[in-house]
Tab-separated table of C-alpha atoms in Angstrom:
chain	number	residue	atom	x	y	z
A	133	UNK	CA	-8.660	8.999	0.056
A	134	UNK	CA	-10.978	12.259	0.290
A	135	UNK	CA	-9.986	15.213	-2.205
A	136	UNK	CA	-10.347	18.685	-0.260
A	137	UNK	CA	-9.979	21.487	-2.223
A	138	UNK	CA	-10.406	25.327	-1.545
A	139	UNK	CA	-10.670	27.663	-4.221
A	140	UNK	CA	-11.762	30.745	-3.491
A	141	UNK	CA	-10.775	33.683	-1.168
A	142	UNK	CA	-13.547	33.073	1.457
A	143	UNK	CA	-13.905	29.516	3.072
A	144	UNK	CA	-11.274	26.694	3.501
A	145	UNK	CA	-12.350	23.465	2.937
A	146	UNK	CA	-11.355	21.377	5.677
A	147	UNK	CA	-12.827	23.709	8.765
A	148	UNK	CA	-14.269	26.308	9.785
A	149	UNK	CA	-12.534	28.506	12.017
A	150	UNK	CA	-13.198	29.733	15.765
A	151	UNK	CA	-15.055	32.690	16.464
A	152	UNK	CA	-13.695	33.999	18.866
A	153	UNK	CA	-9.515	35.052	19.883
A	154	UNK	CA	-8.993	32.992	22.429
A	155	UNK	CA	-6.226	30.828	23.869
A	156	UNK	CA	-6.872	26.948	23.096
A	157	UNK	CA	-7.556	25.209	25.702
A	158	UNK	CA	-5.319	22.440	23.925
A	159	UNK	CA	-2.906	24.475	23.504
A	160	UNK	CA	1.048	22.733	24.070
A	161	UNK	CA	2.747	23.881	26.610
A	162	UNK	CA	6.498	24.809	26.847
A	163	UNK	CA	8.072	20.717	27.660
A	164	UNK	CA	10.820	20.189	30.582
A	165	UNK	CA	14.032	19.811	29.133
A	166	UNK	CA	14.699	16.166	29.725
A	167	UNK	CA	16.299	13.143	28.098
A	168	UNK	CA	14.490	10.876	26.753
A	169	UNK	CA	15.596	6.993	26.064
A	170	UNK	CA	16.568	6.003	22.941
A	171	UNK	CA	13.863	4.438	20.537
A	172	UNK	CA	15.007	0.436	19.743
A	173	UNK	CA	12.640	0.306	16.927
A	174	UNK	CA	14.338	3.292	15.416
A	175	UNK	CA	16.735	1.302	12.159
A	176	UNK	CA	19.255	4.235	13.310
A	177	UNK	CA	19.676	3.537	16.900
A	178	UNK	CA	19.709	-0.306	16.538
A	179	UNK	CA	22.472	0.295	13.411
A	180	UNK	CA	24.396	2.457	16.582
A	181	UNK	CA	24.398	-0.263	19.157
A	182	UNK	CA	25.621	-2.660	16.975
A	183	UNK	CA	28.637	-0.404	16.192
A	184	UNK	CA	28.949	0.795	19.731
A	185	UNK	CA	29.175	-2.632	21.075
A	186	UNK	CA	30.840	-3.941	18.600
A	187	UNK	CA	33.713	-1.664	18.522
A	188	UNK	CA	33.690	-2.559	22.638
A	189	UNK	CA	34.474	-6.167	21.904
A	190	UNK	CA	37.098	-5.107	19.769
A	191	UNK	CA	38.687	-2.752	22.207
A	192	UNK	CA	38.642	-5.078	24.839
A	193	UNK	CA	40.126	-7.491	22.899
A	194	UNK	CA	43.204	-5.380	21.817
A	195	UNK	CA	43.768	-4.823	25.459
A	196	UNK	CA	43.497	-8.484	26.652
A	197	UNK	CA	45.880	-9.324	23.893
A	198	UNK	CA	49.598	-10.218	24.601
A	199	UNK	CA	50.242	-11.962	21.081
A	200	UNK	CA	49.513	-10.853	17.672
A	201	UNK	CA	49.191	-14.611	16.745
A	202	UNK	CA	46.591	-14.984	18.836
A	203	UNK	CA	45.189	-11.924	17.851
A	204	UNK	CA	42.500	-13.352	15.043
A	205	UNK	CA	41.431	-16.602	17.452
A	206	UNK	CA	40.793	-13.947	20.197
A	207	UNK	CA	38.430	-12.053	17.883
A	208	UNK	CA	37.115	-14.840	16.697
A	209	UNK	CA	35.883	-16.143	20.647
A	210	UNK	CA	34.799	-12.761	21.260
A	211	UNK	CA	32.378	-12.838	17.908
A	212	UNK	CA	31.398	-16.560	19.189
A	213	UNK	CA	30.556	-15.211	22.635
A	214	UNK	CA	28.882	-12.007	21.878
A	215	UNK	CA	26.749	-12.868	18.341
A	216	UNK	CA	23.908	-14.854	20.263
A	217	UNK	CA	23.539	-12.525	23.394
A	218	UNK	CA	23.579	-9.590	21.068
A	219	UNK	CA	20.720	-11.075	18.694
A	220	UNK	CA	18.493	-12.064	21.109
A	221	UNK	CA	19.394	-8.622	23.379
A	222	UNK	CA	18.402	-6.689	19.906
A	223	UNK	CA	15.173	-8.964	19.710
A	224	UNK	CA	14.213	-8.354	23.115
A	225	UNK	CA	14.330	-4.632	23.390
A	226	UNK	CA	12.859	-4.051	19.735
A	227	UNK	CA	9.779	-5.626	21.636
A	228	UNK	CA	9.756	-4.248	24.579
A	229	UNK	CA	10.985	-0.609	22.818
A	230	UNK	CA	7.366	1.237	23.930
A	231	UNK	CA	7.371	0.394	27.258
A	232	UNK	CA	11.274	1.285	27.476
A	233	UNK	CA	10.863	4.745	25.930
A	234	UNK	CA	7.957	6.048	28.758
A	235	UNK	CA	10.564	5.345	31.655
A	236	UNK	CA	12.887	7.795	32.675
A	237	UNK	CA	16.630	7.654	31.094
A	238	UNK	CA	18.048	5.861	34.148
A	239	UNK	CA	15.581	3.532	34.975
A	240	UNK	CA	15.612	2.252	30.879
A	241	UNK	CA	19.176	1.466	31.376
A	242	UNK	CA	18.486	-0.690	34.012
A	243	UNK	CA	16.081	-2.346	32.331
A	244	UNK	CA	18.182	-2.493	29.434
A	245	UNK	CA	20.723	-4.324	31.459
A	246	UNK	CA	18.292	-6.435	33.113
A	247	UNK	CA	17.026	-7.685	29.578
A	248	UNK	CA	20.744	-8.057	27.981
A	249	UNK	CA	21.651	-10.174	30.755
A	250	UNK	CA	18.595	-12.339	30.970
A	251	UNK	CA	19.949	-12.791	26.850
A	252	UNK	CA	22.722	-14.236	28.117
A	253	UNK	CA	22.041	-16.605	29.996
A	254	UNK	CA	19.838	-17.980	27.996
A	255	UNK	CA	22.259	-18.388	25.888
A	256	UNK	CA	25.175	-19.972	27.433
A	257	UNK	CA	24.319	-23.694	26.518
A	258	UNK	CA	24.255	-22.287	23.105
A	259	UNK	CA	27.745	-20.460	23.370
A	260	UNK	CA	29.407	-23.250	25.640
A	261	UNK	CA	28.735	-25.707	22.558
A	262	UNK	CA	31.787	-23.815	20.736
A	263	UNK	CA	34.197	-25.076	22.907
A	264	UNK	CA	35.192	-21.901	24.077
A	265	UNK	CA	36.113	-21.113	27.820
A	266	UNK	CA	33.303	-18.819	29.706
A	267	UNK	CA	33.173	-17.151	32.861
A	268	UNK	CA	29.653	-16.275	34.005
A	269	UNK	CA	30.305	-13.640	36.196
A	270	UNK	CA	32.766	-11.800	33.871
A	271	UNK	CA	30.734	-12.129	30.996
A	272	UNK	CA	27.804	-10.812	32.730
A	273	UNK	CA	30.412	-7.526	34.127
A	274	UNK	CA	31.199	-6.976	30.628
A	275	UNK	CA	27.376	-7.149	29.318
A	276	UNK	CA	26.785	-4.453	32.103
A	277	UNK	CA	30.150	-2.298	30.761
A	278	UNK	CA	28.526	-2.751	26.953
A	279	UNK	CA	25.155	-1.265	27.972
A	280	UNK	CA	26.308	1.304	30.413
A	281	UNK	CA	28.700	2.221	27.390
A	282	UNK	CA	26.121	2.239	24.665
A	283	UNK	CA	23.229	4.224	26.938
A	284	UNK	CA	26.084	6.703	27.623
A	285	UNK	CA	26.604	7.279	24.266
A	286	UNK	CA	22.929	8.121	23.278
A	287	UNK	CA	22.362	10.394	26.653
A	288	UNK	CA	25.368	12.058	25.526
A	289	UNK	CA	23.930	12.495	21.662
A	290	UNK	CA	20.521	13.269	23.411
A	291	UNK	CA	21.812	15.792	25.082
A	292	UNK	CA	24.163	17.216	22.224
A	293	UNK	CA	20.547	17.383	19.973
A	294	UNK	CA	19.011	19.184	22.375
A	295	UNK	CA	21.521	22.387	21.799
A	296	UNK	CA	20.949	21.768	17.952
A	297	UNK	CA	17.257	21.458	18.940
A	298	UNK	CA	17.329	24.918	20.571
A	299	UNK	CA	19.464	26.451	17.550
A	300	UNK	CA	16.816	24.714	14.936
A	301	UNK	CA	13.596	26.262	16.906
A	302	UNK	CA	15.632	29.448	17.007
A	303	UNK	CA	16.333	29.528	13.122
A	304	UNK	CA	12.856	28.418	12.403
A	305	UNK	CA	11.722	31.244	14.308
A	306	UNK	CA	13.522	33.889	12.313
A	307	UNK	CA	12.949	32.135	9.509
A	308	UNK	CA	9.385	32.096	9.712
A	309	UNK	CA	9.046	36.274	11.019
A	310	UNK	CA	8.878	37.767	7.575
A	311	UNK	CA	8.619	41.376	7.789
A	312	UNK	CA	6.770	41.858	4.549
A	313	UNK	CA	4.221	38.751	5.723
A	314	UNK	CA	3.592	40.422	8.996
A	315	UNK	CA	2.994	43.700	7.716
A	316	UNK	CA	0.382	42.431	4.868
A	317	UNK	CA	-1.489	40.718	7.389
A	318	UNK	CA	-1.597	43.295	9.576
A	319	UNK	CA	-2.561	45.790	6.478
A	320	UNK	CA	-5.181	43.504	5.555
A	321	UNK	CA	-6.975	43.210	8.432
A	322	UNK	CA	-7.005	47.069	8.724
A	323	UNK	CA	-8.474	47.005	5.101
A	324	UNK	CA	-11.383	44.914	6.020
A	325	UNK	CA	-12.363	45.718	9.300
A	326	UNK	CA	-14.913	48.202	8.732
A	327	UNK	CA	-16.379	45.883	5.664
A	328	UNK	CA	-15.887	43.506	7.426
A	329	UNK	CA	-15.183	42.682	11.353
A	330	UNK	CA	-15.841	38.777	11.479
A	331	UNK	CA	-13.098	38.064	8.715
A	332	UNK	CA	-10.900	40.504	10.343
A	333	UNK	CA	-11.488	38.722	13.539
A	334	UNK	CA	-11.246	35.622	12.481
A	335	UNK	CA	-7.347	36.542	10.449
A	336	UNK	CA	-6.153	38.208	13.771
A	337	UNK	CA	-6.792	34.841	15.340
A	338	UNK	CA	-5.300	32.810	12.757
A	339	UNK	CA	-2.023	35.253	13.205
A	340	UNK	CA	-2.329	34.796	16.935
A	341	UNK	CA	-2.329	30.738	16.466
A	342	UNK	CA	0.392	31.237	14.201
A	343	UNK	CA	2.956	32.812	16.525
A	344	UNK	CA	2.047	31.006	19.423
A	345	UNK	CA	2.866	28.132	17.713
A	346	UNK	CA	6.445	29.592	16.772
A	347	UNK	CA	6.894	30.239	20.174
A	348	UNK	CA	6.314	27.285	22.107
A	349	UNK	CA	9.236	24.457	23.013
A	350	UNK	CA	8.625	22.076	20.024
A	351	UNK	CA	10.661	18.769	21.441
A	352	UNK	CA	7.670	16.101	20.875
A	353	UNK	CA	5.772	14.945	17.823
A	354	UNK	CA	2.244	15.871	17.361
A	355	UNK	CA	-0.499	14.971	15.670
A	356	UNK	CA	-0.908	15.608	11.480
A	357	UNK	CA	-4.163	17.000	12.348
A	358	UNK	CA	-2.707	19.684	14.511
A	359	UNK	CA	-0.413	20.359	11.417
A	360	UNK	CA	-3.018	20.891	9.045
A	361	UNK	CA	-4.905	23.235	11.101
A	362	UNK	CA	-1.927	25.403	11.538
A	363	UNK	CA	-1.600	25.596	8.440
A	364	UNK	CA	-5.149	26.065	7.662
A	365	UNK	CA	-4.326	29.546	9.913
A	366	UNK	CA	-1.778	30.396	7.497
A	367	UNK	CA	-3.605	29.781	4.599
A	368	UNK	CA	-6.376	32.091	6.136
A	369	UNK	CA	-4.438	34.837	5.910
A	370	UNK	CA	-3.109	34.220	2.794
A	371	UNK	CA	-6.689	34.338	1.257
A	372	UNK	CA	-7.229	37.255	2.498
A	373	UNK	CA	-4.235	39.079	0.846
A	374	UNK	CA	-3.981	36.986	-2.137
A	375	UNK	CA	-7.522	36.430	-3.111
A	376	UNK	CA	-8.230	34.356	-6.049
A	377	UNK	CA	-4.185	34.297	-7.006
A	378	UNK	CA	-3.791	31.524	-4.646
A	379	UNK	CA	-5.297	28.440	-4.907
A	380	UNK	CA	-4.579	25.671	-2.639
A	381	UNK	CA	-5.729	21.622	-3.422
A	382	UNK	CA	-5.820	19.867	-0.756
A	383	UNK	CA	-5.494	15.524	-0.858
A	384	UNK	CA	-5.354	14.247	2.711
A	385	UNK	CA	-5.848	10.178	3.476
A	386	UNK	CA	-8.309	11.040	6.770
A	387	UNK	CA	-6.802	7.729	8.187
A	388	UNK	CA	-3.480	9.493	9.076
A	389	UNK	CA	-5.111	12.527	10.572
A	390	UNK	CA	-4.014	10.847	13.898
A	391	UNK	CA	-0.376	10.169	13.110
A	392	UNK	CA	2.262	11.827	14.993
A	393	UNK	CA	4.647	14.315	12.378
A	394	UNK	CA	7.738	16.981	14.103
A	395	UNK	CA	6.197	20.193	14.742
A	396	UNK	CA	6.232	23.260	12.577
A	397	UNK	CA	6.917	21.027	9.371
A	398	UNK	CA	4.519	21.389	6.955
A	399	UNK	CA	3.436	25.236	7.244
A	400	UNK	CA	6.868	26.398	6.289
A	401	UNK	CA	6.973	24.009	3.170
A	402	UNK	CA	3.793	25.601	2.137
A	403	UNK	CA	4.696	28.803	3.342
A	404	UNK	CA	7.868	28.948	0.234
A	405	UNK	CA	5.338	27.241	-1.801
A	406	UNK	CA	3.167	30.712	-1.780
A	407	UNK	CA	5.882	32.902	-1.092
A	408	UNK	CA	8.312	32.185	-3.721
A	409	UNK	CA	5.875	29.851	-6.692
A	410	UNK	CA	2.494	31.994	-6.143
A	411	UNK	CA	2.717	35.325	-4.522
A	412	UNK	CA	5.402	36.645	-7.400
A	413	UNK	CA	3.270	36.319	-10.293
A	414	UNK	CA	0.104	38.054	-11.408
A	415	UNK	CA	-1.115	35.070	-12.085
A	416	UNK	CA	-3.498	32.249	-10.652
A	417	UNK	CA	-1.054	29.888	-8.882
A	418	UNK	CA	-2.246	26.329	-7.469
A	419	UNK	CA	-0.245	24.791	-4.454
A	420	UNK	CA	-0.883	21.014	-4.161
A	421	UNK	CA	-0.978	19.601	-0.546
A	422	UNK	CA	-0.923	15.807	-0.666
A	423	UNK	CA	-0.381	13.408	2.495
A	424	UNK	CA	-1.212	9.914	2.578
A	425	UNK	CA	0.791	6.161	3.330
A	426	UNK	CA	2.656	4.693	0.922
A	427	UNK	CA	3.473	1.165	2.892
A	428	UNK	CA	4.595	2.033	6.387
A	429	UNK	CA	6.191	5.629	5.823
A	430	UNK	CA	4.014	8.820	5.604
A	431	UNK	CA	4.164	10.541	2.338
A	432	UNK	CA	3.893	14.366	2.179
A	433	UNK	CA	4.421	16.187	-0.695
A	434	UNK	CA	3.592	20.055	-1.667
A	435	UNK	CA	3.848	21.412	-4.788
A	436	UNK	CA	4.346	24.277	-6.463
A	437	UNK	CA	4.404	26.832	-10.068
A	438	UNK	CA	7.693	28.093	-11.261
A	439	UNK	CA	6.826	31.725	-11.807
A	440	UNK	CA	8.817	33.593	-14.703
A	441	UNK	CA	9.730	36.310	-12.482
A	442	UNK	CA	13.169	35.997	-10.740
A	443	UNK	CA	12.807	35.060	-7.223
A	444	UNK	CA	13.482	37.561	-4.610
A	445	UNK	CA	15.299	35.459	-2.412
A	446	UNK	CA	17.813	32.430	-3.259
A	447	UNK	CA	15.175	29.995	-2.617
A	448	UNK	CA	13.782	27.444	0.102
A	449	UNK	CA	17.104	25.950	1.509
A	450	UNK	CA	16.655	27.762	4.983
A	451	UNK	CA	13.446	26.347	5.518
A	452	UNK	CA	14.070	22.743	3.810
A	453	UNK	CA	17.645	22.998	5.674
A	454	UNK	CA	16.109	23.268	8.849
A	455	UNK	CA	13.344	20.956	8.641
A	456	UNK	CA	16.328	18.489	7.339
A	457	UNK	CA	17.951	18.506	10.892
A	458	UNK	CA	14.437	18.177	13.142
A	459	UNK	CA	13.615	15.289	10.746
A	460	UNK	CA	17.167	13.711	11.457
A	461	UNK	CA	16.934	14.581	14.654
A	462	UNK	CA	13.358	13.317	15.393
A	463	UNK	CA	13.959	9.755	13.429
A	464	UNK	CA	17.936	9.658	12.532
A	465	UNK	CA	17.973	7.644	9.102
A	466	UNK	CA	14.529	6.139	8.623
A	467	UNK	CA	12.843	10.196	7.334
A	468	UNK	CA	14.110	11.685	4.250
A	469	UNK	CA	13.674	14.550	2.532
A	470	UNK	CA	13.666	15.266	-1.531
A	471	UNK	CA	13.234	18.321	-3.507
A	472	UNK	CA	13.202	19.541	-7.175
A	473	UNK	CA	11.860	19.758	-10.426
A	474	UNK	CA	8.880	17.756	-11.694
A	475	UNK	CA	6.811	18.332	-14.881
A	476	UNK	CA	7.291	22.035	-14.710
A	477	UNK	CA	6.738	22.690	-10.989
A	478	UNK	CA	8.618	22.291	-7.486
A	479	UNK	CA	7.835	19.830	-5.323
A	480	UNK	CA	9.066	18.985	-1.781
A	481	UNK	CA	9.008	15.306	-0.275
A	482	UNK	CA	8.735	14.338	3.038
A	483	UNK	CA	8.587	10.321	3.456
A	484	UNK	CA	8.839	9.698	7.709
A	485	UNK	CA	7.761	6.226	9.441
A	486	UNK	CA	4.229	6.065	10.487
A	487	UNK	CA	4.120	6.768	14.323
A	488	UNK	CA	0.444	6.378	15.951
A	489	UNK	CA	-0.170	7.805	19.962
A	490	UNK	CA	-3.315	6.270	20.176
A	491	UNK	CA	-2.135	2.732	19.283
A	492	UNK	CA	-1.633	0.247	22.372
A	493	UNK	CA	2.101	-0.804	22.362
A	494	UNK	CA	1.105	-4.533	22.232
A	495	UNK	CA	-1.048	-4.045	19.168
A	496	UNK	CA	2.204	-2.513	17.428
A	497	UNK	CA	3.700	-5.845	17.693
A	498	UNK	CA	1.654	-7.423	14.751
C-alpha cells in the first residue's frame, strides 16, 4: 500500500497534469444503447433465476393439477425433476458467465438453452432413479419455456434500468453543475492568468475534462485509474480556489489501479466532502481518500471534518442517493453503500466486488 498525499496549493501528488487543452485521445465515447446479458456470477441474478424458475415449476404445477390431494406429491416430482438440472444448469453458466456476457442478448439465450439442456440430460439417470415418470421431449420443452421465461425477465429489467440509467446520468448531471463551483473556477482562472498563464491553463483543462466527463453516456464500468484522475481534475481546481484550506490525503493500493468501478462515483463523494466538510470553515480541512481490497470487494472510503458552521444545503443525500441506484444497478446486491459519523468526521463507504478487464476469463476460474 503506497501513501500519496498532497498538501499544498500547487502540485498533486499522484500526476502531473497535461499541458496542453486538448481532447484525449482516450477519451469514451457516447455507447449504443443496447442490452446486455445478464452476469451469472452476479449473487443477484443467480438469487433471480432461482426464483424465476422456481415460481415456473410452481405455476405449471397448479395448472396441471386436477386434485388438491395430489397437489403436495405433484410438487414434490416437480422439485425431484427440476433440483439436479437446475444445480448443474447454475454450475455451468457461473463458468461459462464471461464468455456468455460478450455475446449479444439473443445469441446468450441460446446458449443458455443449449447449456440447460445439455444439464439435463445428463441428468436423467440421476432423476429416473426416483421412480418418477419422465418424458424427454417434454421435459426438454419445458427447460426451453424456463429459460426463454427467465432471459425475458432480465431483457425486460435491462431495459427498464436503462430509463433509470438515463434519469440517474441526468440527475448526476444537475447535481454536479453548481453555479457557485462554476463561477469560482471561472473567477479563479481570471485571477491568475496574468500571474500566471500555465496554472490557468492547466485549471481550464481540468474544467474541460470535468464536463466532458458529465456529458458522455456512462453505461460501462471503467477503470479506478480513470476515476482518480478525474478527480485529480477536480481537485486541481479546488487548489486553486481553496489554497492551503484544503488538504487532501490520498491512500491508494496501486494493485487496483486497473479494476473496473461505475463511472462518475468517486468525484462526487469527494466533491460533498470539500463542499459541505472543508470549503465552509476558515479553517484547514483534511479529506481522506482511501481505496484498497479488503478480501474480494473493493473498499473506498472518503472522509471528511464536521465544520461548526451550519451547512448550506441539507447534506449529501442527492449525490449518495444517486450513486446508490448506479451501484444497484451496475451489481444488484453484491455493492453497498454506508455513511455516517465516525470519531468526529463523515465518512462515506463504498464496498463493490473486484471486477478486472485485463484478466483472461479462464484465469478467473481459480
Amino acid at each position: 500500500m503506497e501513501k500519496l498525499r498532497r498538501t499544498d496549493g500547487r502540485h498533486l501528488a499522484l500526476q502531473t497534469m497535461d499541458t496542453s487543452i486538448r481532447q484525449k485521445p482516450g477519451a469514451q465515447t457516447a455507447l449504443p444503447t443496447r442490452v446486455s446479458p445478464p452476469d451469472f456470477r452476479n449473487l443477484g441474478v443467480m438469487t433471480r433465476v432461482l426464483l424465476v424458475v422456481n415460481a415456473f415449476a410452481l405455476l405449471t404445477v397448479l395448472l396441471r393439477n386436477q386434485s388438491s390431494t395430489l397437489l403436495g406429491q405433484e410438487l414434490v416430482e416437480m422439485a425431484g425433476v427440476m433440483v439436479f438440472p437446475l444445480i448443474f444448469s447454475l454450475l455451468l453458466v457461473y463458468l461459462c458467465a464471461p464468455f456468455i456476457q460478450k455475446q449479444t442478448y439473443s445469441r446468450a439465450a441460446l446458449i443458455v438453452a443449449a447449456l440447460a439442456i445439455v444439464c439435463l440430460v445428463v441428468s436423467f439417470p440421476v432423476v429416473s432413479s426416483f421412480d418418477i415418470q419422465l418424458d424427454p421431449v417434454r421435459w426438454m420443452i419445458w427447460t426451453c419455456a424456463a429459460v426463454a421465461l427467465t432471459m425475458a425477465y432480465f431483457h425486460w429489467r435491462a431495459s427498464a434500468a436503462a430509463s433509470a440509467v438515463a434519469e440517474a446520468r441526468m440527475q448526476a448531471l444537475n447535481a454536479r453543475m453548481r453555479p457557485h463551483f462554476f463561477f469560482n473556477s471561472i473567477n479563479g482562472v481570471l485571477g491568475v492568468m496574468r500571474t500566471d498563464p500555465k496554472q490557468a491553463e492547466k485549471a481550464l483543462e481540468a474544467l474541460s475534462d470535468l464536463f466532458r466527463a458529465l456529458m458522455q453516456e456512462n453505461r460501462k464500468l471503467v477503470p479506478l485509474r480513470d476515476e482518480i484522475d478525474l478527480c485529480q481534475r477536480y481537485l486541481e481546481l479546488e487548489f486553486m480556489r481553496l489554497g492551503e484550506r484544503l488538504e487532501v490525503i490520498w491512500d491508494v493500493d496501486q494493485t487496483l489501479l486497473d479494476a473496473l468501478v461505475p463511472p462518475l462515483m468517486l468525484q462526487p463523494l469527494v466533491e460533498n466532502a470539500v463542499y459541505h466538510g472543508v470549503e465552509p470553515s476558515m479553517q484547514v480541512g483534511t479529506v481522506d481518500i482511501r481505496i484498497g481490497a479488503d478480501g474480494r470487494e473493493l473498499l473506498l472510503a472518503i472522509t471528511n471534518p464536521l465544520c461548526a458552521e451550519p451547512s448550506r444545503h441539507p447534506g449529501n443525500r442527492m449525490a449518495q442517493a444517486n450513486i446508490r441506484e448506479r451501484l444497484a444497478l451496475f451489481y444488484d446486491i453484491e455493492a453497498r453503500m454506508d455513511h455516517g459519523l465516525k470519531d468526529g468526521r463523515y465518512v462515506v463507504e463504498i464496498r463493490l466486488p473486484i471486477k478486472r478487464e485485463s484478466a483472461e476469463w479462464i484465469r478467473s476460474l481459480y
